[in-house]
mmCIF file of C-alpha atoms and ligand atoms in Angstrom:
data_model
loop_
_atom_site.group_PDB
_atom_site.id
_atom_site.type_symbol
_atom_site.label_atom_id
_atom_site.label_comp_id
_atom_site.label_asym_id
_atom_site.label_seq_id
_atom_site.Cartn_x
_atom_site.Cartn_y
_atom_site.Cartn_z
ATOM 1 C CA MET A 5 157.821 -30.344 -22.809
ATOM 2 C CA SER A 6 154.247 -29.771 -23.897
ATOM 3 C CA ASP A 7 153.488 -26.978 -26.343
ATOM 4 C CA ILE A 8 151.808 -24.862 -23.704
ATOM 5 C CA ARG A 9 154.638 -25.173 -21.216
ATOM 6 C CA GLU A 10 157.176 -24.418 -23.907
ATOM 7 C CA LYS A 11 155.224 -21.332 -24.832
ATOM 8 C CA ALA A 12 154.981 -20.203 -21.201
ATOM 9 C CA ALA A 13 158.698 -20.656 -20.714
ATOM 10 C CA TRP A 14 159.337 -18.688 -23.871
ATOM 11 C CA SER A 15 157.178 -15.734 -22.802
ATOM 12 C CA ALA A 16 158.722 -15.648 -19.339
ATOM 13 C CA GLU A 17 162.145 -15.495 -20.939
ATOM 14 C CA LYS A 18 160.984 -12.834 -23.342
ATOM 15 C CA LEU A 19 159.602 -10.759 -20.476
ATOM 16 C CA ASP A 20 162.887 -11.045 -18.622
ATOM 17 C CA GLN A 21 164.714 -9.815 -21.690
ATOM 18 C CA ASP A 22 162.250 -6.951 -22.102
ATOM 19 C CA ALA A 23 162.547 -6.026 -18.458
ATOM 20 C CA ALA A 24 166.302 -5.865 -18.811
ATOM 21 C CA SER A 25 166.042 -3.629 -21.839
ATOM 22 C CA GLU A 26 165.719 0.093 -21.427
ATOM 23 C CA ASN A 27 162.646 0.065 -23.619
ATOM 24 C CA PHE A 28 160.611 -1.819 -21.057
ATOM 25 C CA THR A 29 161.305 0.532 -18.174
ATOM 26 C CA LYS A 30 160.671 3.551 -20.339
ATOM 27 C CA ARG A 31 157.362 2.061 -21.400
ATOM 28 C CA LEU A 32 156.240 1.973 -17.740
ATOM 29 C CA ARG A 33 157.527 5.411 -16.836
ATOM 30 C CA ARG A 34 155.903 7.025 -19.883
ATOM 31 C CA LEU A 35 152.484 6.472 -18.350
ATOM 32 C CA ARG A 36 153.435 8.138 -15.069
ATOM 33 C CA ARG A 37 154.629 11.377 -16.561
ATOM 34 C CA THR A 38 151.595 13.629 -16.069
ATOM 35 C CA GLN A 39 148.594 13.752 -13.797
ATOM 36 C CA GLY A 40 146.363 13.105 -16.813
ATOM 37 C CA LEU A 41 148.236 9.967 -17.846
ATOM 38 C CA ARG A 42 148.304 8.675 -14.296
ATOM 39 C CA ALA A 43 144.564 9.174 -13.955
ATOM 40 C CA LEU A 44 143.997 7.407 -17.270
ATOM 41 C CA VAL A 45 145.759 4.203 -16.241
ATOM 42 C CA ARG A 46 144.781 4.187 -12.550
ATOM 43 C CA GLU A 47 143.449 0.810 -11.391
ATOM 44 C CA ALA A 48 141.801 1.641 -8.073
ATOM 45 C CA ARG A 49 140.120 4.850 -7.016
ATOM 46 C CA VAL A 50 138.120 6.087 -4.080
ATOM 47 C CA SER A 51 134.731 7.539 -4.901
ATOM 48 C CA VAL A 52 132.331 9.381 -2.635
ATOM 49 C CA ASP A 53 129.863 6.577 -3.413
ATOM 50 C CA ASP A 54 132.103 4.145 -1.493
ATOM 51 C CA LEU A 55 132.053 6.026 1.791
ATOM 52 C CA ILE A 56 130.049 5.361 4.934
ATOM 53 C CA LEU A 57 130.283 7.968 7.703
ATOM 54 C CA PRO A 58 130.021 6.648 11.290
ATOM 55 C CA LEU A 59 128.160 8.846 13.794
ATOM 56 C CA PHE A 60 127.865 8.665 17.582
ATOM 57 C CA VAL A 61 124.432 9.731 18.766
ATOM 58 C CA THR A 62 123.510 10.347 22.347
ATOM 59 C CA ASP A 63 120.583 11.351 24.563
ATOM 60 C CA GLY A 64 119.693 14.903 25.530
ATOM 61 C CA VAL A 65 119.479 18.146 23.591
ATOM 62 C CA GLY A 66 122.272 20.413 22.423
ATOM 63 C CA VAL A 67 124.958 17.866 23.296
ATOM 64 C CA SER A 68 128.185 17.984 21.304
ATOM 65 C CA GLU A 69 131.308 16.484 22.897
ATOM 66 C CA GLU A 70 134.492 15.908 20.983
ATOM 67 C CA VAL A 71 136.026 12.473 21.532
ATOM 68 C CA THR A 72 139.437 13.148 23.079
ATOM 69 C CA SER A 73 141.281 10.427 21.184
ATOM 70 C CA MET A 74 139.455 11.166 17.900
ATOM 71 C CA PRO A 75 139.801 14.881 17.097
ATOM 72 C CA GLY A 76 137.013 15.954 14.734
ATOM 73 C CA VAL A 77 134.668 13.168 15.893
ATOM 74 C CA PHE A 78 131.810 14.063 18.231
ATOM 75 C CA ARG A 79 129.161 12.492 20.413
ATOM 76 C CA GLU A 80 126.053 14.431 19.477
ATOM 77 C CA SER A 81 122.401 14.570 20.447
ATOM 78 C CA VAL A 82 119.824 14.075 17.717
ATOM 79 C CA ASP A 83 119.256 17.805 17.108
ATOM 80 C CA ILE A 84 122.979 18.461 16.580
ATOM 81 C CA VAL A 85 123.741 15.389 14.504
ATOM 82 C CA SER A 86 121.197 16.543 11.984
ATOM 83 C CA ALA A 87 123.367 19.549 11.038
ATOM 84 C CA ARG A 88 126.405 17.312 10.587
ATOM 85 C CA VAL A 89 124.472 14.969 8.326
ATOM 86 C CA GLU A 90 123.272 17.932 6.315
ATOM 87 C CA ARG A 91 126.904 18.850 5.617
ATOM 88 C CA ALA A 92 127.715 15.237 4.747
ATOM 89 C CA VAL A 93 124.820 14.974 2.317
ATOM 90 C CA ALA A 94 125.809 18.296 0.743
ATOM 91 C CA ALA A 95 129.291 16.852 0.176
ATOM 92 C CA GLY A 96 127.780 13.804 -1.562
ATOM 93 C CA ILE A 97 127.895 11.198 1.224
ATOM 94 C CA ARG A 98 125.299 8.488 0.602
ATOM 95 C CA ALA A 99 125.409 6.469 3.811
ATOM 96 C CA VAL A 100 125.846 6.871 7.558
ATOM 97 C CA LEU A 101 126.368 4.273 10.288
ATOM 98 C CA LEU A 102 124.808 5.063 13.655
ATOM 99 C CA PHE A 103 126.164 4.088 17.059
ATOM 100 C CA GLY A 104 124.145 4.923 20.156
ATOM 101 C CA ILE A 105 125.637 6.061 23.445
ATOM 102 C CA PRO A 106 122.870 6.083 26.051
ATOM 103 C CA ASP A 107 123.016 8.068 29.279
ATOM 104 C CA ALA A 108 121.925 5.038 31.270
ATOM 105 C CA LYS A 109 123.400 1.576 30.870
ATOM 106 C CA ASP A 110 122.212 -1.635 32.529
ATOM 107 C CA ALA A 111 123.141 -5.325 32.592
ATOM 108 C CA GLY A 112 120.624 -6.185 29.860
ATOM 109 C CA GLY A 113 121.440 -3.199 27.643
ATOM 110 C CA SER A 114 117.756 -2.300 27.487
ATOM 111 C CA ALA A 115 118.316 1.159 25.946
ATOM 112 C CA SER A 116 119.409 -0.610 22.743
ATOM 113 C CA TYR A 117 115.862 -1.503 21.698
ATOM 114 C CA ASP A 118 114.082 1.497 23.229
ATOM 115 C CA PRO A 119 111.900 3.083 20.505
ATOM 116 C CA GLU A 120 112.858 6.423 22.089
ATOM 117 C CA GLY A 121 116.576 5.582 22.136
ATOM 118 C CA ALA A 122 119.056 7.957 20.494
ATOM 119 C CA VAL A 123 119.625 5.663 17.497
ATOM 120 C CA GLN A 124 115.922 5.055 16.920
ATOM 121 C CA ARG A 125 115.089 8.765 17.185
ATOM 122 C CA SER A 126 117.984 9.668 14.885
ATOM 123 C CA LEU A 127 116.875 7.096 12.321
ATOM 124 C CA GLY A 128 113.359 8.564 12.270
ATOM 125 C CA MET A 129 114.604 12.134 11.994
ATOM 126 C CA LEU A 130 117.168 11.323 9.281
ATOM 127 C CA LYS A 131 114.707 9.263 7.221
ATOM 128 C CA ASP A 132 112.324 12.246 7.222
ATOM 129 C CA ARG A 133 114.927 14.871 6.435
ATOM 130 C CA PHE A 134 117.125 12.906 4.034
ATOM 131 C CA PRO A 135 114.960 10.251 2.385
ATOM 132 C CA ASP A 136 117.717 9.197 -0.060
ATOM 133 C CA LEU A 137 120.434 8.765 2.560
ATOM 134 C CA VAL A 138 121.222 5.113 3.359
ATOM 135 C CA LEU A 139 120.840 4.555 7.098
ATOM 136 C CA VAL A 140 122.874 1.791 8.686
ATOM 137 C CA ALA A 141 122.446 0.959 12.384
ATOM 138 C CA ASP A 142 125.039 -0.826 14.506
ATOM 139 C CA THR A 143 123.320 -3.771 16.163
ATOM 140 C CA CYS A 144 125.253 -4.627 19.307
ATOM 141 C CA LEU A 145 124.952 -4.478 23.067
ATOM 142 C CA CYS A 146 128.376 -3.233 24.159
ATOM 143 C CA GLU A 147 127.474 0.454 24.090
ATOM 144 C CA TYR A 148 124.398 -0.283 26.212
ATOM 145 C CA THR A 149 125.522 -2.725 28.899
ATOM 146 C CA ASP A 150 126.947 -1.497 32.192
ATOM 147 C CA HIS A 151 129.603 -4.258 32.051
ATOM 148 C CA GLY A 152 130.591 -3.251 28.495
ATOM 149 C CA HIS A 153 130.338 -6.710 26.930
ATOM 150 C CA CYS A 154 128.609 -7.366 23.604
ATOM 151 C CA GLY A 155 125.977 -9.638 25.075
ATOM 152 C CA LEU A 156 124.114 -10.822 28.134
ATOM 153 C CA LEU A 157 126.309 -12.541 30.686
ATOM 154 C CA ASP A 158 125.677 -15.960 32.186
ATOM 155 C CA GLU A 159 126.341 -16.919 35.812
ATOM 156 C CA ARG A 160 130.041 -17.432 34.988
ATOM 157 C CA ALA A 161 130.190 -13.896 33.520
ATOM 158 C CA ASP A 162 130.694 -15.293 30.001
ATOM 159 C CA VAL A 163 128.668 -13.934 27.112
ATOM 160 C CA ASP A 164 125.550 -16.106 26.862
ATOM 161 C CA ASN A 165 125.422 -16.607 23.110
ATOM 162 C CA ASP A 166 121.862 -17.791 22.618
ATOM 163 C CA ALA A 167 120.224 -15.429 25.107
ATOM 164 C CA THR A 168 122.065 -12.583 23.366
ATOM 165 C CA LEU A 169 120.670 -13.614 19.972
ATOM 166 C CA GLU A 170 117.162 -12.830 21.202
ATOM 167 C CA VAL A 171 118.160 -9.330 22.267
ATOM 168 C CA LEU A 172 120.005 -8.673 18.993
ATOM 169 C CA ALA A 173 116.878 -9.712 17.102
ATOM 170 C CA ARG A 174 114.852 -7.275 19.177
ATOM 171 C CA ILE A 175 117.331 -4.427 18.565
ATOM 172 C CA ALA A 176 117.339 -5.066 14.811
ATOM 173 C CA VAL A 177 113.548 -4.997 14.593
ATOM 174 C CA SER A 178 113.393 -1.741 16.590
ATOM 175 C CA GLN A 179 115.971 -0.211 14.224
ATOM 176 C CA ALA A 180 114.057 -1.400 11.148
ATOM 177 C CA GLU A 181 110.862 0.059 12.606
ATOM 178 C CA ALA A 182 112.638 3.378 13.152
ATOM 179 C CA GLY A 183 113.819 3.566 9.531
ATOM 180 C CA ALA A 184 117.118 1.663 9.140
ATOM 181 C CA ASP A 185 117.882 0.460 5.602
ATOM 182 C CA LEU A 186 120.589 -1.880 6.842
ATOM 183 C CA VAL A 187 121.360 -3.307 10.257
ATOM 184 C CA ALA A 188 124.910 -4.252 11.166
ATOM 185 C CA PRO A 189 125.278 -6.923 13.846
ATOM 186 C CA SER A 190 128.785 -6.265 15.163
ATOM 187 C CA GLY A 191 129.230 -8.379 18.269
ATOM 188 C CA MET A 192 130.629 -11.561 16.636
ATOM 189 C CA ILE A 193 127.924 -13.519 18.442
ATOM 190 C CA ASP A 194 127.588 -16.943 16.825
ATOM 191 C CA ARG A 195 124.623 -17.150 14.386
ATOM 192 C CA GLN A 196 123.724 -13.481 14.905
ATOM 193 C CA VAL A 197 123.074 -12.928 11.192
ATOM 194 C CA GLY A 198 120.594 -15.812 10.985
ATOM 195 C CA ALA A 199 118.790 -14.688 14.126
ATOM 196 C CA VAL A 200 118.514 -11.102 12.929
ATOM 197 C CA ARG A 201 117.394 -12.182 9.437
ATOM 198 C CA ALA A 202 114.636 -14.392 10.845
ATOM 199 C CA ALA A 203 113.410 -11.691 13.219
ATOM 200 C CA LEU A 204 113.329 -9.020 10.504
ATOM 201 C CA ASP A 205 111.417 -11.333 8.168
ATOM 202 C CA ASP A 206 108.927 -12.294 10.884
ATOM 203 C CA ALA A 207 108.304 -8.637 11.667
ATOM 204 C CA GLY A 208 107.660 -7.814 8.006
ATOM 205 C CA TYR A 209 111.023 -6.155 7.292
ATOM 206 C CA GLN A 210 112.154 -8.388 4.438
ATOM 207 C CA ARG A 211 113.431 -5.278 2.670
ATOM 208 C CA VAL A 212 115.901 -4.383 5.406
ATOM 209 C CA GLY A 213 119.362 -5.779 4.658
ATOM 210 C CA ILE A 214 122.220 -7.014 6.827
ATOM 211 C CA MET A 215 125.764 -5.700 6.797
ATOM 212 C CA ALA A 216 127.644 -8.451 8.597
ATOM 213 C CA TYR A 217 130.817 -7.797 10.563
ATOM 214 C CA SER A 218 132.056 -11.148 9.293
ATOM 215 C CA ALA A 219 135.742 -10.890 10.096
ATOM 216 C CA LYS A 220 135.979 -8.710 13.161
ATOM 217 C CA TYR A 221 139.306 -9.124 14.889
ATOM 218 C CA ALA A 222 140.028 -8.759 18.598
ATOM 219 C CA SER A 223 141.982 -5.597 17.875
ATOM 220 C CA VAL A 224 143.710 -2.978 19.970
ATOM 221 C CA PHE A 225 142.853 -0.540 17.173
ATOM 222 C CA TYR A 226 139.342 -0.168 18.677
ATOM 223 C CA GLY A 227 140.755 1.701 21.683
ATOM 224 C CA PRO A 228 139.545 5.201 20.758
ATOM 225 C CA PHE A 229 136.076 3.874 19.845
ATOM 226 C CA ARG A 230 135.705 2.562 23.359
ATOM 227 C CA ASP A 231 136.634 6.009 24.583
ATOM 228 C CA ALA A 232 133.943 7.457 22.274
ATOM 229 C CA ALA A 233 131.319 4.948 23.363
ATOM 230 C CA HIS A 234 132.325 4.834 27.035
ATOM 231 C CA GLY A 235 132.276 1.131 26.218
ATOM 232 C CA ALA A 236 135.416 -0.686 27.272
ATOM 233 C CA PRO A 237 134.585 -3.941 29.035
ATOM 234 C CA THR A 238 134.777 -3.373 32.794
ATOM 235 C CA PHE A 239 136.514 -6.764 33.155
ATOM 236 C CA GLY A 240 137.932 -9.318 30.737
ATOM 237 C CA ASP A 241 138.103 -8.673 26.997
ATOM 238 C CA ARG A 242 136.510 -9.773 23.714
ATOM 239 C CA ARG A 243 139.030 -12.358 22.633
ATOM 240 C CA GLY A 244 136.517 -15.083 23.365
ATOM 241 C CA HIS A 245 134.346 -14.106 20.423
ATOM 242 C CA GLN A 246 136.277 -11.691 18.188
ATOM 243 C CA MET A 247 138.834 -13.217 15.815
ATOM 244 C CA ASP A 248 142.483 -13.881 16.565
ATOM 245 C CA PRO A 249 144.607 -11.391 14.561
ATOM 246 C CA ALA A 250 146.801 -14.287 13.429
ATOM 247 C CA ASN A 251 144.048 -15.975 11.398
ATOM 248 C CA ALA A 252 143.037 -15.276 7.811
ATOM 249 C CA GLY A 253 141.618 -18.558 6.546
ATOM 250 C CA GLU A 254 139.142 -18.497 9.392
ATOM 251 C CA ALA A 255 137.813 -15.164 8.111
ATOM 252 C CA LEU A 256 136.632 -16.949 4.967
ATOM 253 C CA ARG A 257 134.743 -19.473 7.088
ATOM 254 C CA GLU A 258 133.113 -16.679 9.094
ATOM 255 C CA ALA A 259 132.023 -14.880 5.936
ATOM 256 C CA ARG A 260 130.729 -18.070 4.320
ATOM 257 C CA GLN A 261 128.626 -18.761 7.382
ATOM 258 C CA ASP A 262 127.245 -15.200 7.427
ATOM 259 C CA LEU A 263 126.317 -15.450 3.749
ATOM 260 C CA GLU A 264 124.564 -18.750 4.367
ATOM 261 C CA GLU A 265 122.630 -17.100 7.199
ATOM 262 C CA GLY A 266 121.508 -14.263 4.918
ATOM 263 C CA ALA A 267 124.148 -11.494 5.036
ATOM 264 C CA ASP A 268 123.836 -8.979 2.181
ATOM 265 C CA LEU A 269 127.238 -7.369 2.701
ATOM 266 C CA ILE A 270 130.326 -8.721 4.454
ATOM 267 C CA MET A 271 133.029 -6.813 6.302
ATOM 268 C CA VAL A 272 136.646 -6.932 7.383
ATOM 269 C CA LYS A 273 137.568 -4.920 10.451
ATOM 270 C CA PRO A 274 140.017 -3.286 11.103
ATOM 271 C CA ALA A 275 141.189 -2.460 7.585
ATOM 272 C CA LEU A 276 144.828 -1.406 7.389
ATOM 273 C CA ALA A 277 146.548 -4.279 9.147
ATOM 274 C CA TYR A 278 144.166 -6.744 7.464
ATOM 275 C CA LEU A 279 144.375 -5.873 3.770
ATOM 276 C CA ASP A 280 145.473 -9.434 2.999
ATOM 277 C CA VAL A 281 142.168 -10.579 4.500
ATOM 278 C CA VAL A 282 140.305 -8.007 2.407
ATOM 279 C CA ARG A 283 142.014 -9.367 -0.713
ATOM 280 C CA ARG A 284 141.224 -12.982 0.125
ATOM 281 C CA MET A 285 137.591 -12.199 0.927
ATOM 282 C CA SER A 286 137.240 -10.227 -2.284
ATOM 283 C CA ASP A 287 138.639 -13.125 -4.317
ATOM 284 C CA ALA A 288 136.624 -15.770 -2.495
ATOM 285 C CA PHE A 289 133.262 -13.973 -2.585
ATOM 286 C CA GLU A 290 133.270 -12.186 -5.902
ATOM 287 C CA GLY A 291 130.042 -10.298 -6.391
ATOM 288 C CA VAL A 292 129.301 -9.893 -2.688
ATOM 289 C CA PRO A 293 129.732 -6.270 -1.569
ATOM 290 C CA LEU A 294 132.759 -6.156 0.709
ATOM 291 C CA VAL A 295 133.166 -3.458 3.347
ATOM 292 C CA ALA A 296 136.441 -2.434 5.010
ATOM 293 C CA TYR A 297 136.180 -0.641 8.366
ATOM 294 C CA ASN A 298 138.893 1.991 8.762
ATOM 295 C CA VAL A 299 138.585 1.932 12.550
ATOM 296 C CA SER A 300 139.041 4.470 15.325
ATOM 297 C CA GLY A 301 142.678 3.598 16.088
ATOM 298 C CA GLU A 302 143.648 4.004 12.446
ATOM 299 C CA TYR A 303 141.968 7.413 12.467
ATOM 300 C CA ALA A 304 143.627 8.420 15.739
ATOM 301 C CA MET A 305 147.105 7.525 14.453
ATOM 302 C CA VAL A 306 146.683 9.697 11.384
ATOM 303 C CA LYS A 307 145.240 12.597 13.355
ATOM 304 C CA ALA A 308 148.015 12.497 15.935
ATOM 305 C CA ALA A 309 150.768 12.348 13.336
ATOM 306 C CA ALA A 310 149.157 15.094 11.268
ATOM 307 C CA ALA A 311 148.743 17.339 14.336
ATOM 308 C CA ALA A 312 152.434 16.892 15.099
ATOM 309 C CA GLY A 313 153.294 17.849 11.532
ATOM 310 C CA TRP A 314 154.746 14.400 10.859
ATOM 311 C CA LEU A 315 152.389 13.299 8.070
ATOM 312 C CA ALA A 316 150.397 15.164 5.423
ATOM 313 C CA GLU A 317 146.857 14.275 6.447
ATOM 314 C CA GLN A 318 145.012 14.454 3.128
ATOM 315 C CA ARG A 319 147.613 12.497 1.207
ATOM 316 C CA VAL A 320 148.040 9.842 3.850
ATOM 317 C CA VAL A 321 144.280 9.322 4.159
ATOM 318 C CA MET A 322 143.849 9.053 0.395
ATOM 319 C CA GLU A 323 146.750 6.613 0.149
ATOM 320 C CA MET A 324 145.251 4.436 2.880
ATOM 321 C CA LEU A 325 141.758 4.420 1.399
ATOM 322 C CA THR A 326 143.068 3.783 -2.112
ATOM 323 C CA ALA A 327 144.998 0.787 -0.753
ATOM 324 C CA MET A 328 141.749 -0.566 0.716
ATOM 325 C CA LYS A 329 140.077 -0.267 -2.686
ATOM 326 C CA ARG A 330 143.098 -1.860 -4.388
ATOM 327 C CA ALA A 331 142.903 -4.767 -1.935
ATOM 328 C CA GLY A 332 139.317 -5.364 -3.046
ATOM 329 C CA ALA A 333 137.047 -3.385 -0.720
ATOM 330 C CA ASP A 334 133.904 -2.057 -2.374
ATOM 331 C CA LEU A 335 132.875 0.192 0.512
ATOM 332 C CA ILE A 336 134.803 1.893 3.291
ATOM 333 C CA ILE A 337 133.482 2.925 6.683
ATOM 334 C CA THR A 338 135.688 5.804 7.753
ATOM 335 C CA TYR A 339 135.674 8.709 10.212
ATOM 336 C CA HIS A 340 137.473 10.664 7.476
ATOM 337 C CA ALA A 341 134.447 10.345 5.153
ATOM 338 C CA LEU A 342 133.306 13.959 5.232
ATOM 339 C CA ASP A 343 136.834 15.297 4.648
ATOM 340 C CA VAL A 344 137.389 12.805 1.841
ATOM 341 C CA ALA A 345 134.102 13.731 0.167
ATOM 342 C CA ARG A 346 135.177 17.376 0.163
ATOM 343 C CA TRP A 347 138.681 16.613 -1.088
ATOM 344 C CA LEU A 348 137.258 14.548 -3.935
ATOM 345 C CA ARG A 349 134.809 17.290 -4.805
ATOM 346 C CA ASP A 350 137.321 20.133 -4.687
ATOM 347 C CA GLY A 351 140.116 18.228 -6.421
ATOM 348 C CA ASP A 352 143.733 18.248 -5.294
HETATM 349 C C1 PBG B 429 130.912 -2.976 18.735
HETATM 350 C C2 PBG B 429 131.782 -2.166 17.863
HETATM 351 C C3 PBG B 429 133.081 -1.741 18.130
HETATM 352 C C4 PBG B 429 133.489 -1.014 17.021
HETATM 353 C C5 PBG B 429 132.435 -0.987 16.123
HETATM 354 N N1 PBG B 429 131.392 -1.733 16.666
HETATM 355 C C6 PBG B 429 133.891 -1.876 19.337
HETATM 356 C C7 PBG B 429 134.398 -3.181 19.767
HETATM 357 O O1 PBG B 429 134.161 -4.229 19.209
HETATM 358 O O2 PBG B 429 135.083 -3.143 20.775
HETATM 359 C C8 PBG B 429 134.823 -0.380 16.826
HETATM 360 C C9 PBG B 429 134.898 0.626 15.742
HETATM 361 C C10 PBG B 429 136.128 1.440 15.750
HETATM 362 O O3 PBG B 429 137.110 1.179 16.448
HETATM 363 O O4 PBG B 429 136.139 2.426 14.992
HETATM 364 N N2 PBG B 429 129.602 -2.515 18.749
#
C-alpha cells in the first residue's frame, strides 16, 4: 500500500473509532445547544440580497385581482403595483421580475413588444421611482399569444423556433429601452440567449444582462402560474421544448450552451424537486451566478397547507429557501420574497 493510501485508511479508521466514542457525538451536539452557537456555525443562510420578487402586471387602472391558486399574489395594473414595490423596497428587496398579462392576446403575441405594454410601462415607472431597484423582465411569448404557446406556430401548429427568435429579440430590445437591467428569456427556445444577446448589442444595450432559464423543466408545478397569467396552452403542452424531469446531465449541457451564447446568470426551475440539479450546476459552473426559481406550485402547496393549519408557514418557507442556498443557489426567485424580507428584518 502506498503511503498516502495507508494514511487515508488510517484516518478513516480513526474517524470510525471517534464516531463510536461518546466524545465525538458530544462534540457535534455542543455546537447546537444555543441559537447563538447554531448561528455561528451555520453553513448556508438566506439573505434579503438573494431574493427576487416576481410581479404580474396588467393593463388598465386600479386593477388588483388575487390569483385564486396563489393567495397573496395579485395581478395588478401599473398604478397599483407601484405601491407593492414600495413596500418591497422598504423591506430591503433589491430585485423584481416582471411578467405581463395583456388584456388582448393574438397569435403573434404582439402586446409583448408594445412600448405601451404593461411590462414596458411598469419598467419605466419603476426605474423612475426606484432607481436602485434591479428590474428583470420575463422575455417570453406565452402570456401574450392567444394559443398560449411560448412561440409563433408553424403550419403544423409546432413552435417555429427560428421565427420565434426574431420576436424574442424584439421583446428584449423593447424591455431594455423601457429600463430593464436584465432580461430573462424563459421559453426554452433553442439559441434564444444568443439571439437576444445579439439584438441587445446591435441596439446599443450592451449593458443589459441576460438571466437565462437554462434548465427549465416541463413541470406540473407551473399550474398556478398559468392560472395567474391566463396562459395555459389551449392545446398540446410544452414537453417539446422544456426539459424532461428525468434528466439532470442534460441541464449541464443547456447551461453550457447558454453561457457560450452570452448568459450572465443561469437558472434551475422549478427549485424544490430539482435541488440535485442546482447542486450539479453550482459545482459545474463555479463563479457563475445561479438562480433557483421557487415556482408557483411550490408556493401554492405551502399556502394551502398553512391555511389548513397543517404546516407552519414561516418555518417551512425558511427551511425550503435555506435548502436551496445549501444546494448551491446564489439567488432565489420566490413569491414569498416580501414575507421573507420582513421575517429576516424582524428576526424570529
Ligand atoms: C413562461 C414562464 C412560466 C413560468 C415562468 N415563466 C410558465 C411556463 O413555462 O409554463 C412559471 C413560473 C411559475 O410557475 O412560478 N413565460
